[in-house]
Amino acid sequence: MTNTLISSGAQARPVAPAGTRRGLGIGELLLDGGFWGRLQETNAHATLQHCLDWMERLGWIANFDRVAAGTVGTSGTPRPGWQFSDSEVYKLLEAMAWELGRTGDPAVGALWDELVERVAAAQDDDGYLNTCYGHADQPARYSDLSAGHELYCTGHLLQAAVARLRTHGEDRLVEVARRAADQVCREFGPDGRDGLCGHPEIEVGLAELGRALAEPRYTEQARLFVERRGHGRLAPIALLSPAYFQDDVPVREADVWRGHAVRALYLAAGAVDVAVDTGDDELRAAVERQWTRSVERRTYLTGGMGSRHQDEGFGDDWELPPDRAYCETCAGIASVMVSWRLLLATDDVRYADLVERTLYNVVATSPRADGRAFFYANPLQQREPGTPMRPDAVNPRAEGGARAPWFDVSCCPTNVARTLASWHTYAAFVDDADGAATVTLAQYASGDVRVAVGAGELVLRVDTTYPTAGTVRVTVLEVPDRPVTLRLRVPDWADGATLATPSGSPTVRPAPPGWAEVPGALAAGDAVVLELPVEPRLTWPDPRVDAARGTVAVERGPLVLCLESVDLPAGVALDEVRVDPAAGVRPHDDGALVRARRLSLPDGGTGAPPFASGPPSDPGDDGGAPAELELPLVPYHRWAERGPSTMRVFVPTLPAPPARHLSKETP
């Protein structure tokens, strides 16, 4: 692997807020294998080309060619793809930009040059760029702000340009994005139309482009869009309320996230950007308030967000059905975007904890091991085995219990691609102020860290097999000529963690959840060892979550585990299994073993309604499947990798569980 950005790596990151606290640059951490390193390499070598091939095959990229050639509407065939398909091309370009910045891969560079030229050729003279509106036989520009997604697409174009600008510098795509942003500012600025997009995203794109180009007009336009939200400006969609668009309550007045989950979270991310860059503490506090209640009452154990399929949206407080969980992959990525921004703004460790939970149990769950199929929705229970997806077919459904190579609405594969290509920029952050710097490791992966601190560098080597094991060893290789403090995150679940530090002779001390600071001045050769207890533990749902009452889940370190039907003895159905929490739980490979009992359930077929069934009975010794079971649970992110299966995260207990909220029990 080559890297050309060590010297400028501090600038090459997706999020660059005002203030002294910043995330890592693309060249400041080089992963070498491990959980995230393998996912990142698979993304580079398989997923990018996979996404490009599908969009070529379906004609989504050729839409740009038709606009450039002026042949829109002349073929007599409809434009392929949904009105927002341009955004998938832009998310792929963003992924390519981060990958080029990470490795300088010439093959990716060649794909980049060709794709950028095709996109650029479709831009109108005044900067407008969209292949679905504004041309012959198409609806007029901005004629459907509620559902047209024009500004949403532009927002993703701007984010792709930010990635290129920060990893490479000015180029053709940056020029295209600048002209597009200027057109938006003219059209929707203070003297333009008083409108906004039904799908937030332009806010984040404008804010980051404003930072990257030092252009305050873009920040101001992002602020205008945030402030316009919540006043009923958007035309309603049948069967959906204004909350679907977050257009029911102004952002700074809302107490919780509601409506379409991805929309809500992209809007929140843009609001944090605006709040930080304009010093609007009230707006930032509003997003923090929304985060707190939404995570406490509307977020799944996996970190997934979105309880309802109808609107891909949040449910009410405590409405968290495992089997009907939507938990869109894109919502998980958007959640990471919001939490990362709040972490940089506040230094509050709870945001890093949610980032970890969501990365391992939503983002990492979506791609198949080969990087060529994906989950769109991420339920916590699968009642029927999924149907294997054809490798050459588009999946028309978001759910189904099997990873699909592509979707009719394929927002998730490209979103996964851009997130994995830049994953390491979310692993640590630097607070460099007042002549002293603090470097914080927020996520753990093996690799070399080379952080710019003033005119010097702090160079670290991180060795770990986390999350399989809980040992994280950090060796200091080089220190700058100014004071620097090192901190490591102890997750909220890690009761009993310890930190060994080299103050004179190695000392071991307890490390309670939160930030664990290494005492004293760092010196080359120092070694710090964090030991995190990753033994499996039982986790009980809050008793107000009706759909999960009477069940228990198992976690191991940051991983949520699940029970799959492929691991059950012959003749045992998943619905028949009852876990015995009194028997405890013990490690098994990278999962856990639980003691359980099989209960006989009515066969059905009598015509009686399901609520007329009798209580379950003990099958006893019927010569068939055993009544006493010891069953393995596997990491949720791997479920359905071994073929179609039924699955559940929250497993019914025998006897009834105590009323405890997400408490842990480690045998």
XYZ file of C-alpha atoms in Angstrom:
667
model
C 0.000 0.000 0.000
C 1.278 3.445 -0.844
C 0.296 6.695 0.769
C 1.117 10.172 -0.471
C -0.799 12.226 2.053
C 1.092 11.897 5.320
C 2.337 15.483 5.034
C -1.125 16.914 4.298
C -3.213 14.189 5.887
C -4.579 16.427 8.631
C -6.707 18.232 6.042
C -8.071 15.145 4.240
C -11.088 14.108 6.272
C -14.848 14.127 5.696
C -15.715 16.454 8.599
C -13.659 19.581 9.338
C -15.539 21.802 11.811
C -14.431 25.108 13.202
C -12.591 24.850 16.506
C -9.547 23.067 17.864
C -10.887 19.512 17.776
C -10.511 17.527 14.540
C -10.700 13.962 13.304
C -7.825 12.129 11.688
C -6.785 12.890 8.163
C -6.954 10.169 5.541
C -3.194 9.597 5.793
C -2.842 9.717 9.573
C -3.941 6.126 10.193
C -2.980 3.202 7.978
C -4.870 0.020 8.827
C -3.151 -3.330 8.356
C -5.750 -6.059 8.483
C -8.034 -6.785 11.376
C -11.785 -6.328 11.374
C -11.926 -2.918 9.714
C -8.801 -3.287 7.624
C -10.261 -6.350 5.894
C -13.579 -4.618 5.280
C -11.782 -1.601 3.851
C -9.692 -3.692 1.481
C -12.725 -5.656 0.296
C -14.480 -2.357 -0.311
C -11.545 -1.151 -2.404
C -11.042 -4.295 -4.445
C -14.654 -5.420 -4.925
C -17.365 -2.984 -3.871
C -16.298 0.091 -5.848
C -16.181 -1.792 -9.145
C -19.369 -3.660 -8.244
C -21.279 -0.396 -7.772
C -19.865 1.086 -10.964
C -20.774 -1.988 -12.996
C -24.371 -2.016 -11.762
C -24.925 1.679 -12.469
C -23.473 1.263 -15.955
C -25.642 -1.771 -16.589
C -28.837 -0.029 -15.470
C -28.132 3.167 -17.395
C -27.834 5.460 -14.382
C -24.465 6.800 -15.534
C -25.614 6.953 -19.168
C -28.249 9.459 -17.992
C -25.411 11.987 -17.793
C -24.322 11.094 -21.335
C -27.826 11.689 -22.686
C -28.068 15.106 -21.051
C -24.630 16.057 -22.353
C -25.535 14.936 -25.883
C -28.928 16.634 -25.824
C -30.705 13.379 -26.563
C -33.001 13.344 -23.529
C -36.468 12.322 -24.630
C -35.489 11.425 -28.204
C -35.297 7.665 -27.765
C -38.898 7.228 -26.735
C -37.884 5.238 -23.649
C -38.191 6.540 -20.086
C -35.134 7.725 -18.206
C -33.819 4.725 -16.204
C -33.571 4.956 -12.442
C -35.425 6.859 -9.771
C -35.290 10.650 -9.714
C -32.465 10.453 -7.155
C -30.207 7.980 -9.001
C -27.665 10.744 -9.722
C -26.837 10.723 -6.011
C -25.557 7.146 -6.208
C -23.016 8.195 -8.836
C -21.887 11.014 -6.559
C -21.560 8.743 -3.511
C -19.451 6.379 -5.581
C -17.272 9.306 -6.646
C -16.844 10.254 -2.995
C -15.795 6.680 -2.169
C -13.316 6.746 -5.054
C -11.883 10.059 -3.861
C -11.227 8.716 -0.371
C -9.766 5.525 -1.803
C -7.462 7.479 -4.119
C -6.379 9.585 -1.167
C -5.715 6.464 0.888
C -3.787 4.416 -1.670
C -3.240 6.409 -4.854
C -4.404 3.324 -6.785
C -3.935 4.174 -10.510
C -6.763 1.825 -11.524
C -9.185 3.786 -9.331
C -7.673 6.983 -10.721
C -8.496 5.965 -14.284
C -12.095 5.171 -13.318
C -12.318 8.513 -11.540
C -11.146 10.560 -14.527
C -13.602 8.933 -16.918
C -16.580 9.172 -14.577
C -15.920 12.806 -13.655
C -15.775 13.816 -17.315
C -19.121 12.170 -18.004
C -20.703 13.944 -15.042
C -19.153 17.305 -15.871
C -20.334 17.168 -19.478
C -23.955 17.142 -18.296
C -23.739 20.396 -16.326
C -25.771 23.303 -17.645
C -24.109 26.642 -18.374
C -25.459 28.248 -15.191
C -24.201 25.406 -12.959
C -27.422 23.393 -12.604
C -26.748 19.647 -12.775
C -29.449 16.990 -12.725
C -30.409 14.310 -15.224
C -34.091 14.048 -14.232
C -35.266 17.657 -14.385
C -34.873 20.750 -16.518
C -34.308 19.282 -19.959
C -36.425 18.363 -22.979
C -39.485 16.272 -22.079
C -38.620 16.516 -18.373
C -40.306 18.358 -15.505
C -39.055 21.885 -14.889
C -36.251 22.533 -12.458
C -37.285 22.497 -8.798
C -40.894 21.788 -9.732
C -41.244 19.079 -7.065
C -39.235 20.111 -4.026
C -41.042 17.587 -1.822
C -40.114 14.463 -3.782
C -37.774 15.556 -6.578
C -34.514 15.175 -4.619
C -32.675 17.734 -6.792
C -31.001 19.495 -3.876
C -30.388 16.133 -2.210
C -28.450 15.001 -5.284
C -26.510 18.261 -5.345
C -25.581 17.771 -1.699
C -23.962 14.424 -2.482
C -22.143 16.018 -5.436
C -20.714 18.613 -3.050
C -19.584 15.955 -0.574
C -17.787 14.077 -3.350
C -16.049 17.309 -4.332
C -15.016 17.931 -0.717
C -13.387 14.497 -0.617
C -11.487 15.262 -3.821
C -10.497 18.762 -2.748
C -9.109 17.586 0.576
C -7.253 14.566 -0.808
C -6.050 16.030 -4.103
C -6.809 19.709 -4.543
C -8.722 21.640 -7.177
C -9.799 19.594 -10.172
C -12.649 19.162 -12.635
C -15.144 17.826 -10.081
C -14.386 20.615 -7.619
C -15.059 23.134 -10.382
C -18.362 21.419 -11.189
C -19.389 21.424 -7.511
C -18.489 25.078 -7.029
C -20.684 26.085 -9.987
C -23.528 23.875 -8.728
C -23.313 25.372 -5.246
C -23.334 28.892 -6.675
C -26.462 28.069 -8.665
C -28.189 26.802 -5.500
C -27.241 29.977 -3.631
C -28.643 32.157 -6.416
C -31.843 30.128 -6.663
C -32.537 29.657 -2.930
C -30.587 32.467 -1.262
C -32.066 35.408 0.670
C -33.197 37.034 -2.572
C -34.341 33.792 -4.207
C -37.165 31.348 -3.668
C -38.102 30.496 -0.103
C -37.888 26.727 -0.550
C -36.077 23.619 0.669
C -35.629 19.982 -0.321
C -37.866 17.161 0.870
C -34.766 15.073 1.594
C -32.086 16.863 3.649
C -28.478 16.477 2.460
C -27.769 19.781 0.745
C -27.160 21.241 4.223
C -24.233 18.916 4.951
C -22.823 19.317 1.445
C -22.913 23.112 1.533
C -21.471 23.293 5.043
C -18.500 21.062 4.232
C -17.852 22.722 0.866
C -17.977 26.081 2.618
C -15.334 24.839 5.034
C -13.169 23.329 2.316
C -13.259 26.424 0.097
C -13.437 29.002 2.919
C -16.644 30.287 1.313
C -19.070 31.704 3.916
C -21.889 32.007 1.353
C -22.225 28.241 1.371
C -22.390 28.069 5.158
C -25.028 30.784 5.160
C -27.103 28.926 2.574
C -26.893 25.764 4.679
C -28.109 27.804 7.655
C -31.053 29.132 5.639
C -32.120 25.618 4.684
C -31.931 24.445 8.322
C -33.999 27.398 9.537
C -36.651 26.932 6.822
C -37.330 23.370 7.966
C -40.324 22.786 10.229
C -42.702 25.459 8.959
C -44.836 23.403 6.572
C -43.248 24.611 3.359
C -43.206 21.185 1.674
C -46.225 19.788 -0.130
C -47.464 16.699 1.723
C -47.213 13.172 0.328
C -50.289 10.952 0.499
C -50.653 9.061 3.802
C -47.644 10.835 5.320
C -47.563 13.802 7.693
C -45.160 16.756 7.551
C -43.087 14.916 10.183
C -41.953 12.608 7.381
C -39.873 15.561 6.091
C -39.166 16.945 9.589
C -41.239 19.885 8.322
C -43.613 19.887 11.303
C -41.432 21.475 13.999
C -38.436 23.824 13.579
C -35.113 22.104 14.233
C -34.227 24.193 17.253
C -37.618 23.472 18.888
C -37.792 19.694 18.351
C -37.165 17.300 21.250
C -36.760 14.027 19.359
C -36.090 12.648 15.892
C -39.204 11.642 13.980
C -40.318 10.818 10.482
C -38.050 9.313 7.815
C -34.909 8.277 9.689
C -32.293 9.088 7.045
C -33.862 12.472 6.396
C -33.952 13.255 10.115
C -30.331 12.268 10.660
C -28.903 14.030 7.587
C -30.742 17.146 8.740
C -29.315 16.785 12.243
C -25.792 16.423 10.848
C -26.219 19.584 8.791
C -27.648 21.410 11.798
C -24.584 20.516 13.893
C -22.300 21.759 11.109
C -24.164 25.063 10.941
C -24.307 25.414 14.720
C -20.583 24.813 15.181
C -19.462 27.086 12.366
C -21.783 29.951 13.339
C -21.401 29.620 17.109
C -25.109 28.852 17.529
C -25.125 27.078 20.882
C -28.932 26.935 21.003
C -29.094 24.995 17.729
C -26.353 22.603 18.811
C -28.072 22.022 22.152
C -31.293 21.206 20.293
C -29.586 18.408 18.340
C -27.962 17.110 21.532
C -31.395 17.030 23.172
C -32.854 15.154 20.198
C -29.946 12.691 20.227
C -30.427 11.948 23.923
C -34.121 11.124 23.788
C -33.910 9.312 20.461
C -31.043 7.075 21.584
C -32.716 6.373 24.911
C -36.168 5.544 23.535
C -36.098 5.071 19.760
C -32.853 3.219 18.998
C -32.295 -0.522 18.783
C -29.635 -2.477 20.655
C -27.614 -2.636 17.420
C -27.615 1.148 17.106
C -30.153 0.796 14.302
C -32.701 3.568 13.861
C -36.110 3.383 12.224
C -38.964 1.212 13.519
C -41.483 1.570 10.712
C -41.494 0.257 7.170
C -44.237 2.538 5.847
C -42.126 5.680 6.041
C -38.694 4.154 6.765
C -39.036 6.152 9.921
C -38.782 6.458 13.658
C -41.630 5.104 15.746
C -42.953 6.486 18.991
C -40.992 6.194 22.226
C -40.319 2.517 23.070
C -41.770 1.362 19.734
C -38.949 -1.046 18.865
C -40.335 -4.306 17.427
C -37.425 -6.660 16.640
C -39.154 -8.472 13.782
C -40.420 -5.305 12.101
C -37.306 -3.238 12.685
C -36.383 -1.318 9.556
C -32.978 -0.027 10.684
C -31.929 1.054 7.207
C -28.192 0.808 6.581
C -28.180 4.420 5.385
C -29.785 5.485 8.667
C -26.946 3.771 10.543
C -24.403 5.670 8.460
C -26.277 8.921 9.029
C -26.333 8.205 12.772
C -22.547 7.886 12.705
C -22.367 11.209 10.859
C -24.390 12.958 13.565
C -22.639 11.347 16.533
C -19.184 12.042 15.113
C -20.014 15.715 14.672
C -21.385 15.949 18.208
C -18.290 14.186 19.541
C -16.012 16.734 17.899
C -18.210 19.555 19.182
C -18.495 18.379 22.796
C -15.832 15.747 23.632
C -18.654 13.691 25.202
C -17.684 10.001 25.151
C -21.254 8.766 24.745
C -21.215 9.822 21.096
C -18.158 7.655 20.437
C -19.884 4.750 22.178
C -22.850 4.965 19.815
C -20.542 5.287 16.815
C -18.874 2.004 17.807
C -22.176 0.197 18.396
C -23.557 1.345 15.040
C -20.414 0.631 13.042
C -20.112 -2.968 14.251
C -23.787 -3.883 14.224
C -25.306 -1.902 11.337
C -22.615 -0.694 8.927
C -20.549 -3.899 9.095
C -23.711 -6.017 8.845
C -24.751 -4.692 5.460
C -22.003 -5.935 3.087
C -21.567 -9.622 2.398
C -18.068 -10.960 3.054
C -17.150 -10.574 -0.630
C -18.376 -6.970 -0.817
C -20.833 -7.682 -3.629
C -24.186 -7.966 -1.850
C -25.831 -5.897 0.873
C -28.571 -5.589 3.436
C -30.774 -2.528 3.054
C -32.898 -3.133 6.163
C -31.476 -4.726 9.308
C -34.199 -6.386 11.409
C -33.393 -7.979 14.758
C -35.573 -10.997 14.030
C -36.186 -12.976 10.841
C -39.266 -15.196 11.025
C -38.905 -16.897 7.642
C -35.662 -17.852 5.885
C -34.695 -15.363 3.228
C -34.818 -16.285 -0.443
C -31.360 -16.353 -2.043
C -30.889 -13.411 -4.381
C -29.880 -13.913 -7.978
C -26.493 -12.288 -8.625
C -27.771 -10.710 -11.863
C -31.117 -9.399 -10.569
C -32.228 -6.152 -8.979
C -34.050 -6.671 -5.686
C -37.268 -4.627 -5.657
C -37.635 -4.940 -1.855
C -35.627 -3.346 0.929
C -36.098 -6.347 3.217
C -36.127 -10.088 2.693
C -33.564 -11.790 4.920
C -30.823 -12.121 2.305
C -28.189 -9.703 1.069
C -28.887 -8.519 -2.474
C -26.354 -7.491 -5.134
C -28.405 -4.405 -6.007
C -31.703 -2.750 -5.209
C -34.286 -0.829 -7.160
C -33.483 1.945 -4.664
C -29.795 1.281 -4.162
C -28.729 4.016 -1.767
C -27.087 1.659 0.719
C -24.260 0.021 -1.332
C -22.708 3.346 -2.344
C -23.208 4.752 1.155
C -21.370 1.748 2.601
C -18.620 2.243 0.018
C -17.924 5.867 0.941
C -18.096 5.103 4.669
C -15.645 2.187 4.568
C -13.243 4.097 2.309
C -12.995 6.822 4.973
C -13.575 4.672 8.093
C -10.183 5.352 9.637
C -10.823 9.100 9.776
C -13.404 8.376 12.513
C -11.054 6.268 14.638
C -9.341 9.049 16.580
C -9.351 12.797 17.054
C -6.971 15.551 18.070
C -7.562 18.589 20.275
C -4.717 20.990 19.573
C -5.011 24.209 21.541
C -3.118 26.470 23.918
C 0.250 24.963 23.101
C -0.741 21.461 24.237
C -2.412 18.684 22.276
C -4.572 15.720 23.241
C -4.812 12.712 20.937
C -7.764 10.403 21.652
C -8.188 6.889 20.289
C -11.955 6.515 19.960
C -12.159 3.265 17.925
C -9.724 0.362 17.921
C -8.019 -1.276 14.969
C -4.470 -2.431 14.242
C -2.412 0.052 12.315
C 0.094 2.876 12.310
C -1.000 6.288 13.566
C 0.972 9.348 12.489
C -0.761 12.462 13.798
C 0.335 15.975 12.933
C 0.797 17.952 16.162
C 2.007 21.452 15.517
C 5.188 21.217 13.471
C 5.862 17.654 14.650
C 4.138 14.293 14.781
C 2.976 11.783 17.337
C 3.629 8.320 15.900
C 1.906 5.317 17.455
C 1.660 1.627 16.682
C -1.659 0.007 17.648
C -1.793 -3.788 17.926
C -5.089 -5.516 18.675
C -7.413 -8.283 17.549
C -10.385 -6.318 18.893
C -13.255 -7.097 19.025
C -12.369 -10.807 19.177
C -10.121 -10.084 22.163
C -10.003 -7.058 24.429
C -6.287 -6.263 24.499
C -5.293 -2.975 22.841
C -1.537 -2.308 22.915
C -0.326 1.166 21.932
C 3.399 1.695 21.438
C 4.787 5.219 21.198
C 7.312 5.420 18.363
C 7.865 9.159 18.106
C 6.759 12.262 20.002
C 6.608 15.907 18.899
C 8.587 18.682 20.564
C 5.526 19.982 22.389
C 3.382 18.471 25.170
C 0.896 15.841 24.024
C -1.564 13.776 26.046
C -2.872 10.378 24.964
C -6.372 9.186 25.834
C -8.111 5.880 25.133
C -11.844 5.254 25.161
C -13.246 2.737 27.620
C -16.687 1.757 26.260
C -19.783 2.125 28.403
C -20.199 -1.667 28.602
C -16.596 -2.306 29.737
C -16.930 -2.556 33.521
C -13.666 -3.927 34.922
C -11.319 -2.570 32.247
C -7.711 -1.846 33.195
C -4.995 0.376 31.790
C -1.282 -0.433 32.109
C 0.904 2.667 31.778
C 4.666 3.134 31.698
C 5.050 5.751 34.442
C 8.522 4.740 35.652
C 7.659 1.054 35.772
C 4.465 -0.328 34.279
C 1.469 0.193 36.538
C -1.981 -1.261 36.127
C -4.975 0.708 37.293
C -8.742 0.428 36.878
C -10.128 2.201 33.845
C -13.819 2.989 34.304
C -15.970 3.730 31.247
C -15.115 7.053 29.667
C -11.836 8.600 28.581
C -8.759 6.933 30.109
C -5.874 9.385 30.110
C -2.280 8.129 30.080
C -0.533 10.008 32.900
C 2.752 11.819 32.504
C 4.731 12.868 29.469
C 4.914 10.432 26.566
C 8.296 9.210 25.386
C 9.400 7.089 22.459
C 9.354 3.434 23.497
C 6.458 3.771 25.934
C 3.838 1.042 25.745
C 0.261 1.412 26.979
C -2.017 -1.620 27.281
C -5.779 -1.315 27.609
C -7.587 -4.500 28.655
C -11.289 -4.496 27.855
C -13.530 -7.272 29.233
C -15.117 -8.769 26.120
C -16.726 -11.760 27.815
C -20.334 -12.318 26.725
C -23.035 -10.700 28.838
C -26.823 -10.766 29.070
C -28.721 -7.607 28.164
C -32.353 -7.086 29.119
C -34.738 -4.842 27.191
C -36.456 -1.963 28.931
C -39.845 -3.260 30.155
C -41.572 -0.477 28.200
C -40.448 -2.088 24.918
C -43.567 -4.239 24.600
C -42.350 -6.222 21.593
C -39.258 -7.451 23.443
C -40.738 -8.087 26.885
C -39.875 -11.559 28.180
C -36.683 -11.832 26.157
C -32.960 -11.389 26.627
C -30.098 -10.542 24.273
C -26.420 -11.441 24.449
C -23.569 -9.060 23.697
C -19.833 -9.643 23.558
C -17.679 -6.551 23.664
C -19.115 -4.166 21.070
C -20.844 -6.990 19.194
C -24.509 -7.839 19.421
C -24.973 -11.599 19.039
C -27.865 -13.513 17.509
C -29.273 -17.028 17.400
C -29.593 -18.485 13.885
C -31.646 -21.490 12.867
C -28.639 -23.051 11.109
C -27.130 -23.610 14.562
C -30.142 -25.457 15.977
C -30.345 -29.274 16.252
C -32.450 -31.057 13.678
C -36.127 -30.878 14.544
C -35.854 -27.729 16.663
C -37.480 -24.525 15.435
C -36.237 -21.115 16.533
C -39.659 -20.234 17.964
C -39.417 -23.184 20.352
C -36.196 -22.049 22.052
C -36.254 -20.500 25.521
C -33.002 -19.297 27.083
C -32.317 -20.014 30.737
C -30.680 -16.801 32.016
C -29.919 -18.421 35.378
C -27.499 -20.782 33.609
C -25.408 -17.837 32.460
C -23.541 -17.451 29.206
C -19.987 -18.375 28.266
C -17.588 -17.592 25.405
C -17.550 -19.675 22.240
C -15.297 -18.729 19.304
C -16.134 -15.048 18.747
C -19.699 -15.552 20.004
C -21.241 -17.238 23.026
C -22.954 -20.385 24.287
C -26.251 -20.271 26.167
C -28.231 -22.946 27.962
C -31.756 -23.225 26.638
C -34.815 -25.417 26.651
C -37.044 -26.502 23.803
C -40.757 -26.040 24.354
C -43.408 -27.636 22.163
C -45.670 -25.142 20.443
C -49.073 -25.816 18.837
C -48.779 -26.905 15.229
C -51.645 -24.737 14.006
C -53.892 -25.803 11.164
C -57.019 -25.921 13.381
C -58.505 -22.709 12.079
C -58.424 -21.175 15.548
C -56.983 -17.658 15.884
C -53.399 -17.541 17.195
C -54.457 -16.011 20.510
C -56.566 -19.080 21.279
C -53.493 -21.333 21.432
C -52.641 -23.001 24.690
C -49.451 -22.390 26.659
C -46.235 -24.042 25.457
C -45.443 -27.425 26.949
C -42.255 -29.330 27.712
C -41.715 -31.952 24.987
C -40.046 -34.302 27.447
C -38.399 -37.376 26.002
C -40.351 -37.795 22.780
C -37.557 -39.557 20.934
C -37.023 -36.515 18.741
C -35.161 -33.297 19.330
C -33.741 -32.836 22.846
C -35.455 -30.652 25.418
C -32.208 -29.423 27.000
C -29.995 -27.453 24.620
C -26.668 -25.667 24.571
C -26.720 -23.270 21.639
C -24.124 -21.022 20.000
C -24.838 -17.381 19.288
C -22.862 -15.654 16.550
C -22.091 -11.992 15.838
C -25.142 -10.342 14.313
C -23.034 -8.741 11.590
C -22.443 -12.227 10.130
C -26.004 -13.502 10.101
C -27.274 -15.023 6.829
C -23.699 -15.534 5.581
C -24.169 -19.339 5.772
C -27.357 -19.455 3.751
C -31.026 -18.662 4.363
C -31.967 -18.788 8.027
C -34.342 -17.577 10.661
C -32.707 -15.402 13.301
C -33.368 -13.448 16.442
C -31.353 -11.140 18.687
C -33.820 -11.035 21.601
C -34.576 -14.636 22.596
C -37.489 -15.542 24.911
C -36.475 -16.565 28.402
C -37.539 -19.247 30.817
C -38.561 -18.102 33.373
C -39.646 -14.486 32.848
C -36.792 -11.960 33.067
C -36.463 -9.311 35.742
C -37.512 -5.793 34.828
C -34.109 -4.263 34.159
C -33.069 -1.854 31.440
C -30.058 -2.822 29.346
C -28.146 -4.055 32.360
C -25.333 -6.553 31.943
C -24.627 -9.832 33.643
C -21.278 -11.467 33.061
C -20.862 -14.969 34.464
